[in-house]
Short mmCIF file of C-alpha atoms in Angstrom, two decimals:
data_model
loop_
_atom_site.label_atom_id
_atom_site.label_comp_id
_atom_site.label_asym_id
_atom_site.label_seq_id
_atom_site.Cartn_x
_atom_site.Cartn_y
_atom_site.Cartn_z
CA UNK A 220 -15.78 -14.64 8.49
CA UNK A 221 -18.24 -14.43 11.34
CA UNK A 222 -21.33 -15.63 9.59
CA UNK A 223 -19.97 -19.09 8.65
CA UNK A 224 -18.60 -19.49 12.23
CA UNK A 225 -21.95 -18.59 13.70
CA UNK A 226 -23.69 -21.06 11.38
CA UNK A 227 -21.32 -23.85 12.26
CA UNK A 228 -21.68 -23.23 16.05
CA UNK A 229 -25.52 -23.01 15.74
CA UNK A 230 -25.66 -26.21 13.75
CA UNK A 231 -23.63 -28.05 16.37
CA UNK A 232 -25.23 -26.69 19.52
CA UNK A 233 -28.48 -24.98 18.60
CA UNK A 234 -29.48 -22.15 20.96
CA UNK A 235 -27.19 -23.55 23.64
CA UNK A 236 -28.49 -24.83 26.90
CA UNK A 237 -26.41 -25.28 30.05
CA UNK A 238 -22.79 -24.11 30.59
CA UNK A 239 -21.19 -22.59 27.55
CA UNK A 240 -17.66 -23.32 26.48
CA UNK A 241 -15.48 -21.04 24.31
CA UNK A 242 -15.77 -22.40 20.77
CA UNK A 243 -14.46 -19.53 18.65
CA UNK A 244 -11.65 -17.09 19.31
CA UNK A 245 -11.12 -14.00 17.15
CA UNK A 246 -7.90 -12.08 17.83
CA UNK A 247 -7.38 -8.62 16.37
CA UNK A 248 -4.69 -5.96 17.07
CA UNK A 249 -6.81 -3.05 18.20
CA UNK A 250 -9.73 -2.43 20.53
CA UNK A 251 -11.55 -0.47 17.89
CA UNK A 252 -11.42 -3.47 15.47
CA UNK A 253 -12.41 -5.90 18.29
CA UNK A 254 -15.45 -3.78 19.14
CA UNK A 255 -16.44 -3.55 15.51
CA UNK A 256 -16.20 -7.30 15.05
CA UNK A 257 -18.09 -7.98 18.35
CA UNK A 258 -20.81 -5.58 17.22
CA UNK A 259 -21.19 -7.57 13.96
CA UNK A 260 -21.16 -10.91 15.91
CA UNK A 261 -23.93 -9.64 18.13
CA UNK A 262 -26.04 -8.38 15.26
CA UNK A 263 -25.59 -11.58 13.18
CA UNK A 264 -26.32 -13.88 16.19
CA UNK A 265 -29.16 -11.86 17.56
CA UNK A 266 -31.80 -14.71 17.31
CA UNK A 267 -29.53 -17.72 17.68
CA UNK A 268 -28.89 -17.85 21.46
CA UNK A 269 -25.15 -17.76 20.76
CA UNK A 270 -23.28 -15.71 23.35
CA UNK A 271 -20.24 -13.61 22.69
CA UNK A 272 -18.14 -10.87 24.30
CA UNK A 273 -15.22 -8.65 23.56
CA UNK A 274 -12.14 -8.13 25.79
CA UNK A 275 -9.34 -5.50 25.46
CA UNK A 276 -7.05 -3.66 27.74
CA UNK A 277 -7.15 -0.14 28.95
CA UNK A 278 -10.41 -0.65 30.88
CA UNK A 279 -11.35 -2.42 34.07
CA UNK A 280 -11.39 -6.21 33.62
CA UNK A 281 -14.26 -6.80 36.11
CA UNK A 282 -17.10 -6.53 33.64
CA UNK A 283 -15.15 -8.63 31.13
CA UNK A 284 -14.39 -11.39 33.65
CA UNK A 285 -17.90 -11.51 34.91
CA UNK A 286 -19.10 -12.17 31.33
CA UNK A 287 -16.49 -14.83 30.94
CA UNK A 288 -17.54 -16.58 34.13
CA UNK A 289 -21.10 -16.86 32.77
CA UNK A 290 -19.81 -18.66 29.74
CA UNK A 291 -19.58 -17.54 26.09
CA UNK A 292 -19.45 -19.26 22.66
CA UNK A 293 -17.36 -16.62 20.82
CA UNK A 294 -14.61 -14.33 22.17
CA UNK A 295 -13.23 -11.34 20.36
CA UNK A 296 -10.02 -10.23 21.94
CA UNK A 297 -6.85 -8.17 21.67
CA UNK A 298 -3.70 -10.16 22.41
CA UNK A 299 -2.55 -8.36 25.54
CA UNK A 300 -5.77 -8.73 27.53
CA UNK A 301 -6.30 -12.23 26.19
CA UNK A 302 -2.93 -13.39 27.52
CA UNK A 303 -3.56 -11.55 30.79
CA UNK A 304 -6.92 -13.31 31.38
CA UNK A 305 -5.53 -16.68 30.28
CA UNK A 306 -2.71 -16.24 32.76
CA UNK A 307 -5.23 -15.40 35.52
CA UNK A 308 -7.28 -18.48 34.70
CA UNK A 309 -10.45 -16.73 33.37
CA UNK A 310 -10.02 -18.20 29.91
CA UNK A 311 -9.41 -21.75 28.69
CA UNK A 312 -8.76 -22.30 25.05
CA UNK A 313 -9.09 -26.16 25.18
CA UNK A 314 -12.47 -26.24 23.40
CA UNK A 315 -11.81 -23.70 20.67
CA UNK A 316 -12.83 -25.07 17.30
CA UNK A 317 -12.42 -21.80 15.27
CA UNK A 318 -9.39 -19.53 15.61
CA UNK A 319 -9.37 -16.31 13.59
CA UNK A 320 -6.35 -14.01 13.44
CA UNK A 321 -7.51 -10.74 11.80
CA UNK A 322 -5.02 -8.12 10.45
CA UNK A 323 -2.11 -10.47 10.99
CA UNK A 324 0.26 -8.01 9.23
CA UNK A 325 -0.71 -5.32 11.76
CA UNK A 326 -0.06 -7.80 14.56
CA UNK A 327 3.51 -8.04 13.28
CA UNK A 328 3.88 -4.19 13.09
CA UNK A 329 2.56 -3.78 16.67
CA UNK A 330 4.80 -6.54 18.08
CA UNK A 331 2.01 -9.00 18.97
CA UNK A 332 3.39 -12.06 16.94
CA UNK A 333 5.20 -13.57 19.93
CA UNK A 334 2.09 -13.14 22.12
CA UNK A 335 0.05 -14.82 19.50
CA UNK A 336 2.43 -17.77 19.45
CA UNK A 337 1.62 -18.28 23.15
CA UNK A 338 -2.07 -18.15 22.29
CA UNK A 339 -1.70 -20.72 19.52
CA UNK A 340 0.33 -23.02 21.80
CA UNK A 341 -2.78 -23.27 24.13
CA UNK A 342 -5.28 -24.13 21.40
CA UNK A 343 -6.30 -27.67 20.54
CA UNK A 344 -4.25 -29.36 17.88
CA UNK A 345 -4.77 -28.09 14.36
CA UNK A 346 -6.75 -31.23 13.37
CA UNK A 347 -9.30 -30.24 15.95
CA UNK A 348 -9.82 -26.68 14.94
CA UNK A 349 -10.13 -24.49 11.87
CA UNK A 350 -7.74 -21.56 11.76
CA UNK A 351 -8.25 -18.49 9.59
CA UNK A 352 -5.66 -15.78 9.05
CA UNK A 353 -6.50 -12.47 7.36
CA UNK A 354 -3.73 -10.10 6.22
CA UNK A 355 -3.53 -7.35 3.70
CA UNK A 356 0.13 -8.19 3.05
CA UNK A 357 2.13 -11.32 3.63
CA UNK A 358 5.65 -10.47 4.86
CA UNK A 359 8.07 -13.30 5.72
CA UNK A 360 7.38 -13.12 9.41
CA UNK A 361 3.62 -13.65 8.85
CA UNK A 362 4.37 -16.56 6.47
CA UNK A 363 6.58 -18.02 9.14
CA UNK A 364 3.91 -17.62 11.77
CA UNK A 365 1.32 -19.13 9.50
CA UNK A 366 3.62 -22.20 9.01
CA UNK A 367 3.92 -22.48 12.78
CA UNK A 368 0.14 -22.49 13.25
CA UNK A 369 -1.32 -24.26 10.26
CA UNK A 370 -1.12 -27.69 8.59
CA UNK A 371 -1.52 -27.68 4.81
CA UNK A 372 -2.85 -24.09 4.66
CA UNK A 373 -4.73 -22.86 1.66
CA UNK A 374 -3.73 -19.36 0.60
CA UNK A 375 -6.29 -17.21 -1.13
CA UNK A 376 -5.12 -14.01 -2.70
CA UNK A 377 -7.35 -11.24 -3.98
CA UNK A 378 -5.53 -8.80 -6.29
CA UNK A 379 -6.66 -5.29 -6.39
CA UNK A 380 -8.52 -4.31 -9.45
CA UNK A 381 -6.63 -1.99 -11.74
CA UNK A 382 -8.25 1.37 -11.73
CA UNK A 383 -8.03 3.54 -14.71
CA UNK A 384 -9.53 6.96 -15.01
CA UNK A 385 -9.77 9.33 -17.77
CA UNK A 386 -9.84 13.08 -17.02
CA UNK A 387 -11.47 15.27 -19.58
CA UNK A 388 -10.51 18.92 -19.53
CA UNK A 389 -13.11 21.42 -20.67
#
């Protein structure tokens, strides 16, 4: 999902001169996944001038807030640290054009759905942003959350291929 977002941001603002405003927010349940996504964003955007960072709890927030103060285009975050830094005034979501919720089913398992509702409430109206949810399963709570966040969503399901194997004994 990062390549199309990077392309859209680059097409709109080019290499980005002046003060950057947060345009894309990617929320994921674990720091490991957040770091992995941010590594990919950095690699894919290497020659574009697009700036990104990752934030997560369990570490000093100083380096994270210093980067946020300089301005970024894309933020990859875990819900707890995201809400914390929003509450402290380091992050504004008013200019977000792309919102990605990755591993939505794990967010439910880990108890982050209510926090994500708070995040969504601070985003621009749905008509002004594109929202993408990714989930391996679609339990009722995730369906309800999607209904809360999305207008006229399109659901794309990918079924697992049936694997058959034949074992020959010698």
